[in-house]
């Protein structure tokens, strides 16, 4: 019984001496935040919810807006609201999404290029000051100007080696009065992705000619400028880069690592990823002690038994010596 208690005590002592296991929460591992924190200064328009699991991928984005005579002043104000709400949905910054705005009719006006503003408040203020140009609808000229004067490194477009997509969104309500097909084809060949937004009287064939493939993802139409704001959520979804490691979006036991639109799982130091590629196993098993540690316990208890036995033998001899000493002292008193 004593030996069994000795082994148990030894094993408990070893277990208590083991380092505590780290917590293994389901979700992304703590560390540097790769997401984008909300920008209180930038503000968000009412009705545009901020999905923490979604941020737009970096873009060089140019809005090309028709302000010809057919666009009435109150309608052009709706376009500016649409631009402001689009800016609110973007992850704007020098190293994230850069935005430029162009205004066209018979002539083309670059309101601000990609290199000018890197915060939402300044962009939205600049948009609020845009005035319509009136006259004709030279959409081809506007696209050509975007290639020549806006999608350039001098004006803020990032080098091709950076792999930042170049995107143009053309908003128009009429039929182009110049050649669009060849110019748009040249823009697409140059790596510019074109979205065409038609409003009211817009010519659908012209929209399809200028837009990138697939057309059902790059051509949009709304009946009036009064509802153009509805496209904001569509573009948000289009430009959204989903954070696959956001809570609830992955099945990793310990660490989630984003990987090109997907994710892979990893484990804390001292743990091994299981064959299911999701869960982790620790180097220390669920048993309190290993076989080797159990043998150590046996050896310690055996040593304790040996020492105890020798101590008991010494104690017995000491008692015998003490008894003889008392007998000797008694005889001396008699004499």
CSV table of C-alpha atoms in Angstrom, one decimal:
chain,number,residue,atom,x,y,z
A,1,UNK,CA,0.0,0.0,0.0
A,2,UNK,CA,2.8,2.4,1.0
A,3,UNK,CA,4.6,1.6,-2.3
A,4,UNK,CA,1.5,2.3,-4.3
A,5,UNK,CA,1.0,5.7,-2.6
A,6,UNK,CA,4.7,6.5,-3.2
A,7,UNK,CA,4.4,5.9,-6.9
A,8,UNK,CA,1.2,7.9,-7.1
A,9,UNK,CA,2.8,10.8,-5.2
A,10,UNK,CA,5.8,10.7,-7.5
A,11,UNK,CA,3.6,10.7,-10.6
A,12,UNK,CA,1.5,13.6,-9.3
A,13,UNK,CA,4.7,15.5,-8.6
A,14,UNK,CA,5.9,15.0,-12.2
A,15,UNK,CA,2.5,16.1,-13.6
A,16,UNK,CA,2.5,19.3,-11.5
A,17,UNK,CA,6.1,20.0,-12.7
A,18,UNK,CA,5.0,19.9,-16.4
A,19,UNK,CA,4.6,23.3,-18.1
A,20,UNK,CA,1.0,24.3,-18.7
A,21,UNK,CA,-0.5,23.7,-22.1
A,22,UNK,CA,-1.2,26.8,-24.2
A,23,UNK,CA,-4.9,27.6,-24.9
A,24,UNK,CA,-6.1,26.3,-28.2
A,25,UNK,CA,-8.9,28.6,-29.3
A,26,UNK,CA,-10.7,28.1,-32.6
A,27,UNK,CA,-9.9,31.1,-34.7
A,28,UNK,CA,-7.0,33.1,-36.0
A,29,UNK,CA,-3.9,33.1,-33.9
A,30,UNK,CA,-3.1,36.3,-32.0
A,31,UNK,CA,-0.6,38.4,-33.7
A,32,UNK,CA,-0.3,41.3,-36.1
A,33,UNK,CA,-3.7,42.3,-37.5
A,34,UNK,CA,-3.7,42.1,-41.3
A,35,UNK,CA,-7.2,43.6,-41.5
A,36,UNK,CA,-8.0,47.3,-41.8
A,37,UNK,CA,-9.2,49.1,-38.8
A,38,UNK,CA,-12.2,51.3,-39.1
A,39,UNK,CA,-11.3,54.9,-39.8
A,40,UNK,CA,-13.4,57.2,-37.6
A,41,UNK,CA,-12.3,60.2,-39.5
A,42,UNK,CA,-13.4,58.8,-42.9
A,43,UNK,CA,-16.9,58.1,-41.7
A,44,UNK,CA,-19.4,55.8,-43.3
A,45,UNK,CA,-22.6,56.7,-44.9
A,46,UNK,CA,-25.8,55.5,-43.2
A,47,UNK,CA,-26.9,52.1,-44.6
A,48,UNK,CA,-23.4,51.0,-45.6
A,49,UNK,CA,-22.6,48.3,-43.1
A,50,UNK,CA,-18.9,47.5,-42.5
A,51,UNK,CA,-18.4,43.8,-42.8
A,52,UNK,CA,-15.3,43.0,-40.8
A,53,UNK,CA,-14.7,39.9,-42.8
A,54,UNK,CA,-14.5,41.8,-46.1
A,55,UNK,CA,-12.2,44.5,-47.3
A,56,UNK,CA,-11.6,45.5,-50.9
A,57,UNK,CA,-8.4,44.4,-52.5
A,58,UNK,CA,-5.9,47.1,-53.5
A,59,UNK,CA,-6.9,48.8,-56.7
A,60,UNK,CA,-5.9,51.7,-58.9
A,61,UNK,CA,-9.5,52.8,-59.5
A,62,UNK,CA,-10.7,55.6,-62.0
A,63,UNK,CA,-14.2,56.8,-62.2
A,64,UNK,CA,-15.1,58.2,-65.6
A,65,UNK,CA,-18.4,60.2,-65.3
A,66,UNK,CA,-20.6,61.5,-68.0
A,67,UNK,CA,-21.8,65.0,-67.4
A,68,UNK,CA,-23.2,65.8,-70.8
A,69,UNK,CA,-26.3,68.0,-71.4
A,70,UNK,CA,-28.6,65.0,-71.0
A,71,UNK,CA,-27.6,64.7,-67.4
A,72,UNK,CA,-29.7,67.3,-65.5
A,73,UNK,CA,-28.1,69.1,-62.5
A,74,UNK,CA,-30.1,67.2,-59.9
A,75,UNK,CA,-29.1,63.9,-61.6
A,76,UNK,CA,-25.5,64.9,-61.5
A,77,UNK,CA,-25.8,65.5,-57.8
A,78,UNK,CA,-27.0,61.9,-57.5
A,79,UNK,CA,-23.9,60.7,-59.4
A,80,UNK,CA,-21.7,62.6,-56.9
A,81,UNK,CA,-23.5,60.9,-54.0
A,82,UNK,CA,-22.9,57.6,-55.7
A,83,UNK,CA,-19.1,58.4,-56.0
A,84,UNK,CA,-19.0,59.4,-52.3
A,85,UNK,CA,-20.7,56.2,-51.2
A,86,UNK,CA,-18.4,54.2,-53.3
A,87,UNK,CA,-15.4,55.9,-51.7
A,88,UNK,CA,-16.8,55.0,-48.3
A,89,UNK,CA,-16.8,51.3,-49.2
A,90,UNK,CA,-13.1,51.3,-50.3
A,91,UNK,CA,-10.0,50.7,-48.3
A,92,UNK,CA,-8.5,54.0,-49.4
A,93,UNK,CA,-4.8,54.7,-48.9
A,94,UNK,CA,-1.4,55.2,-50.6
A,95,UNK,CA,-0.6,51.5,-50.3
A,96,UNK,CA,-4.2,50.2,-50.6
A,97,UNK,CA,-6.8,51.6,-53.0
A,98,UNK,CA,-6.0,54.8,-54.9
A,99,UNK,CA,-8.9,56.7,-56.6
A,100,UNK,CA,-9.1,59.2,-59.4
A,101,UNK,CA,-12.2,60.9,-60.9
A,102,UNK,CA,-12.7,62.1,-64.5
A,103,UNK,CA,-15.6,64.2,-65.8
A,104,UNK,CA,-16.4,64.2,-69.5
A,105,UNK,CA,-18.8,65.6,-72.1
A,106,UNK,CA,-17.5,67.0,-75.4
A,107,UNK,CA,-14.2,67.6,-73.5
A,108,UNK,CA,-12.6,65.7,-70.6
A,109,UNK,CA,-11.6,67.0,-67.2
A,110,UNK,CA,-9.4,65.1,-64.8
A,111,UNK,CA,-10.9,66.2,-61.5
A,112,UNK,CA,-8.1,64.5,-59.5
A,113,UNK,CA,-5.6,61.8,-60.4
A,114,UNK,CA,-4.5,58.7,-58.4
A,115,UNK,CA,-1.6,60.5,-56.7
A,116,UNK,CA,-3.6,63.4,-55.2
A,117,UNK,CA,-5.7,62.1,-52.2
A,118,UNK,CA,-5.1,59.1,-49.9
A,119,UNK,CA,-7.9,59.7,-47.4
A,120,UNK,CA,-11.7,59.5,-47.8
A,121,UNK,CA,-12.6,62.9,-46.4
A,122,UNK,CA,-10.4,64.7,-48.9
A,123,UNK,CA,-11.7,62.7,-51.8
A,124,UNK,CA,-15.3,63.2,-50.9
A,125,UNK,CA,-14.7,67.0,-50.5
A,126,UNK,CA,-13.2,67.1,-54.0
A,127,UNK,CA,-16.1,65.1,-55.4
A,128,UNK,CA,-18.6,67.6,-53.9
A,129,UNK,CA,-16.9,70.4,-55.8
A,130,UNK,CA,-17.2,68.8,-59.3
A,131,UNK,CA,-19.3,70.7,-61.8
A,132,UNK,CA,-21.0,69.2,-64.9
A,133,UNK,CA,-19.4,70.1,-68.3
A,134,UNK,CA,-22.6,69.8,-70.5
A,135,UNK,CA,-22.5,69.5,-74.3
A,136,UNK,CA,-21.8,66.2,-76.1
A,137,UNK,CA,-20.9,62.6,-75.0
A,138,UNK,CA,-17.3,61.8,-76.0
A,139,UNK,CA,-16.9,58.5,-74.2
A,140,UNK,CA,-14.1,57.2,-76.4
A,141,UNK,CA,-12.1,60.4,-75.8
A,142,UNK,CA,-12.6,60.0,-72.0
A,143,UNK,CA,-11.3,56.4,-72.1
A,144,UNK,CA,-8.3,57.4,-74.2
A,145,UNK,CA,-7.5,60.3,-71.8
A,146,UNK,CA,-7.7,57.8,-68.9
A,147,UNK,CA,-5.0,55.7,-70.6
A,148,UNK,CA,-2.8,58.7,-71.6
A,149,UNK,CA,-3.1,60.9,-68.6
A,150,UNK,CA,-4.4,59.0,-65.6
A,151,UNK,CA,-3.2,55.4,-65.8
A,152,UNK,CA,0.4,56.4,-65.8
A,153,UNK,CA,3.1,56.1,-63.1
A,154,UNK,CA,3.6,59.9,-63.1
A,155,UNK,CA,-0.1,60.4,-62.2
A,156,UNK,CA,0.0,57.8,-59.4
A,157,UNK,CA,-0.6,54.4,-61.1
A,158,UNK,CA,1.6,51.8,-59.5
A,159,UNK,CA,4.2,49.8,-61.6
A,160,UNK,CA,3.1,46.6,-63.3
A,161,UNK,CA,5.4,44.7,-61.1
A,162,UNK,CA,3.3,45.5,-58.1
A,163,UNK,CA,0.3,43.5,-59.6
A,164,UNK,CA,-2.2,46.1,-58.5
A,165,UNK,CA,-5.3,45.9,-60.8
A,166,UNK,CA,-6.2,48.9,-62.9
A,167,UNK,CA,-9.9,49.4,-63.0
A,168,UNK,CA,-12.1,52.0,-64.7
A,169,UNK,CA,-15.8,52.5,-64.0
A,170,UNK,CA,-17.6,54.4,-66.8
A,171,UNK,CA,-21.0,56.0,-65.8
A,172,UNK,CA,-23.1,57.3,-68.8
A,173,UNK,CA,-26.7,57.9,-69.7
A,174,UNK,CA,-26.4,58.2,-73.5
A,175,UNK,CA,-24.9,56.9,-76.7
A,176,UNK,CA,-21.2,57.8,-77.4
A,177,UNK,CA,-20.7,60.4,-80.1
A,178,UNK,CA,-17.3,59.1,-81.0
A,179,UNK,CA,-15.5,55.7,-81.5
A,180,UNK,CA,-15.5,53.6,-78.4
A,181,UNK,CA,-14.9,50.0,-79.5
A,182,UNK,CA,-11.3,50.3,-80.6
A,183,UNK,CA,-10.3,52.6,-77.7
A,184,UNK,CA,-11.9,50.3,-75.1
A,185,UNK,CA,-10.2,47.3,-76.7
A,186,UNK,CA,-6.8,49.1,-76.4
A,187,UNK,CA,-7.5,49.9,-72.8
A,188,UNK,CA,-8.4,46.3,-72.0
A,189,UNK,CA,-5.2,45.1,-73.8
A,190,UNK,CA,-3.2,47.5,-71.6
A,191,UNK,CA,-4.6,45.7,-68.6
A,192,UNK,CA,-7.4,48.1,-67.6
A,193,UNK,CA,-10.5,46.3,-66.4
A,194,UNK,CA,-13.6,48.3,-67.5
A,195,UNK,CA,-17.0,48.4,-65.8
A,196,UNK,CA,-19.8,50.1,-67.8
A,197,UNK,CA,-22.7,51.6,-65.9
A,198,UNK,CA,-25.7,52.7,-68.0
A,199,UNK,CA,-28.5,54.9,-66.7
A,200,UNK,CA,-31.9,55.6,-68.3
A,201,UNK,CA,-31.3,56.2,-72.0
A,202,UNK,CA,-27.9,54.6,-72.1
A,203,UNK,CA,-27.1,52.5,-75.2
A,204,UNK,CA,-26.7,48.9,-74.0
A,205,UNK,CA,-24.8,47.9,-77.1
A,206,UNK,CA,-22.2,50.6,-76.4
A,207,UNK,CA,-21.9,49.5,-72.8
A,208,UNK,CA,-21.2,45.9,-73.9
A,209,UNK,CA,-18.7,47.0,-76.4
A,210,UNK,CA,-16.6,49.0,-73.9
A,211,UNK,CA,-16.9,46.6,-70.9
A,212,UNK,CA,-14.5,43.8,-70.0
A,213,UNK,CA,-15.5,40.1,-70.1
A,214,UNK,CA,-17.5,38.4,-68.7
A,215,UNK,CA,-20.1,41.0,-69.6
A,216,UNK,CA,-22.7,39.9,-67.0
A,217,UNK,CA,-20.2,40.9,-64.3
A,218,UNK,CA,-19.0,44.2,-65.9
A,219,UNK,CA,-22.2,45.8,-67.4
A,220,UNK,CA,-24.7,47.3,-65.0
A,221,UNK,CA,-27.9,49.2,-65.8
A,222,UNK,CA,-30.3,51.3,-63.6
A,223,UNK,CA,-33.5,53.0,-64.7
A,224,UNK,CA,-32.8,56.4,-63.2
A,225,UNK,CA,-30.0,58.3,-61.5
A,226,UNK,CA,-32.3,58.3,-58.4
A,227,UNK,CA,-31.5,54.6,-57.8
A,228,UNK,CA,-27.8,54.6,-59.0
A,229,UNK,CA,-26.8,54.4,-55.3
A,230,UNK,CA,-28.1,50.8,-55.3
A,231,UNK,CA,-25.0,49.8,-57.3
A,232,UNK,CA,-22.8,50.6,-54.4
A,233,UNK,CA,-23.4,47.2,-52.7
A,234,UNK,CA,-22.9,45.4,-56.0
A,235,UNK,CA,-19.5,47.0,-56.5
A,236,UNK,CA,-18.6,46.4,-52.9
A,237,UNK,CA,-19.2,42.7,-53.4
A,238,UNK,CA,-17.3,42.8,-56.7
A,239,UNK,CA,-14.2,44.4,-55.1
A,240,UNK,CA,-14.5,42.5,-51.8
A,241,UNK,CA,-11.5,40.4,-50.7
A,242,UNK,CA,-12.9,38.0,-48.2
A,243,UNK,CA,-10.9,37.4,-45.0
A,244,UNK,CA,-11.0,33.6,-45.0
A,245,UNK,CA,-9.5,33.6,-41.5
A,246,UNK,CA,-12.2,35.7,-39.9
A,247,UNK,CA,-14.0,34.0,-37.0
A,248,UNK,CA,-16.6,31.5,-38.3
A,249,UNK,CA,-15.1,31.3,-41.8
A,250,UNK,CA,-12.5,28.5,-41.1
A,251,UNK,CA,-12.1,25.2,-39.3
A,252,UNK,CA,-8.6,25.5,-37.9
A,253,UNK,CA,-8.1,24.3,-34.4
A,254,UNK,CA,-5.4,26.8,-33.5
A,255,UNK,CA,-3.9,29.0,-36.2
A,256,UNK,CA,-5.5,30.1,-39.5
A,257,UNK,CA,-3.2,31.5,-42.3
A,258,UNK,CA,-4.8,33.3,-45.3
A,259,UNK,CA,-3.6,31.9,-48.6
A,260,UNK,CA,-4.7,33.4,-51.9
A,261,UNK,CA,-8.4,33.5,-51.2
A,262,UNK,CA,-8.3,30.3,-49.2
A,263,UNK,CA,-6.6,29.3,-45.9
A,264,UNK,CA,-4.3,26.7,-44.4
A,265,UNK,CA,-4.1,25.7,-40.8
A,266,UNK,CA,-1.1,25.7,-38.5
A,267,UNK,CA,-0.3,24.9,-34.9
A,268,UNK,CA,1.3,26.4,-31.9
A,269,UNK,CA,5.0,25.6,-31.1
A,270,UNK,CA,5.2,22.1,-29.7
A,271,UNK,CA,2.1,20.9,-31.5
A,272,UNK,CA,1.7,18.9,-34.7
A,273,UNK,CA,-0.9,19.3,-37.5
A,274,UNK,CA,-3.0,16.2,-37.7
A,275,UNK,CA,-3.7,14.4,-41.0
A,276,UNK,CA,-7.1,16.2,-41.3
A,277,UNK,CA,-5.0,19.4,-41.7
A,278,UNK,CA,-7.3,21.2,-39.2
A,279,UNK,CA,-6.7,19.9,-35.7
A,280,UNK,CA,-3.5,19.8,-33.7
A,281,UNK,CA,-1.9,17.2,-31.4
A,282,UNK,CA,0.4,18.2,-28.5
A,283,UNK,CA,3.9,16.7,-28.0
A,284,UNK,CA,2.6,15.7,-24.5
A,285,UNK,CA,-0.2,13.1,-24.7
A,286,UNK,CA,-3.3,13.1,-22.6
A,287,UNK,CA,-1.6,10.6,-20.1
A,288,UNK,CA,-0.2,12.2,-17.0
A,289,UNK,CA,3.2,10.6,-17.5
A,290,UNK,CA,5.0,8.7,-20.3
A,291,UNK,CA,6.4,5.2,-19.9
A,292,UNK,CA,9.9,6.6,-19.4
A,293,UNK,CA,8.6,8.9,-16.6
A,294,UNK,CA,6.8,5.9,-15.1
A,295,UNK,CA,10.0,4.0,-14.9
A,296,UNK,CA,11.6,7.0,-13.3
A,297,UNK,CA,8.9,6.9,-10.7
A,298,UNK,CA,9.6,3.2,-10.0
A,299,UNK,CA,13.3,3.9,-9.6
A,300,UNK,CA,12.6,6.7,-7.2
A,301,UNK,CA,10.3,4.6,-5.1
A,302,UNK,CA,12.8,1.7,-5.1
A,303,UNK,CA,15.4,4.1,-3.8
A,304,UNK,CA,13.0,5.3,-1.1
A,305,UNK,CA,12.3,1.7,-0.1
A,306,UNK,CA,16.0,0.9,0.2
A,307,UNK,CA,16.8,4.0,2.3
A,308,UNK,CA,13.8,3.3,4.5
A,309,UNK,CA,14.9,-0.3,5.0
A,310,UNK,CA,18.4,0.8,6.0
A,311,UNK,CA,17.1,3.4,8.3
A,312,UNK,CA,14.8,0.9,10.0
A,313,UNK,CA,17.8,-1.5,10.5
A,314,UNK,CA,20.0,1.3,12.0
A,315,UNK,CA,17.1,2.2,14.2
A,316,UNK,CA,16.8,-1.4,15.5
A,317,UNK,CA,20.6,-1.6,16.2
A,318,UNK,CA,20.5,1.8,18.0
A,319,UNK,CA,17.7,0.5,20.2
A,320,UNK,CA,19.7,-2.6,21.0
A,321,UNK,CA,22.7,-0.5,21.9
A,322,UNK,CA,20.6,1.7,24.1
A,323,UNK,CA,19.1,-1.3,25.9
A,324,UNK,CA,22.6,-2.7,26.6
A,325,UNK,CA,23.7,0.7,27.9
A,326,UNK,CA,20.7,1.0,30.3
A,327,UNK,CA,21.5,-2.6,31.6
A,328,UNK,CA,25.1,-1.6,32.2
A,329,UNK,CA,24.2,1.5,34.0
A,330,UNK,CA,21.8,-0.5,36.3
A,331,UNK,CA,24.6,-2.9,37.3
A,332,UNK,CA,26.9,-0.1,38.1
A,333,UNK,CA,24.4,1.4,40.5
A,334,UNK,CA,24.1,-2.0,42.4
A,335,UNK,CA,27.9,-2.2,42.8
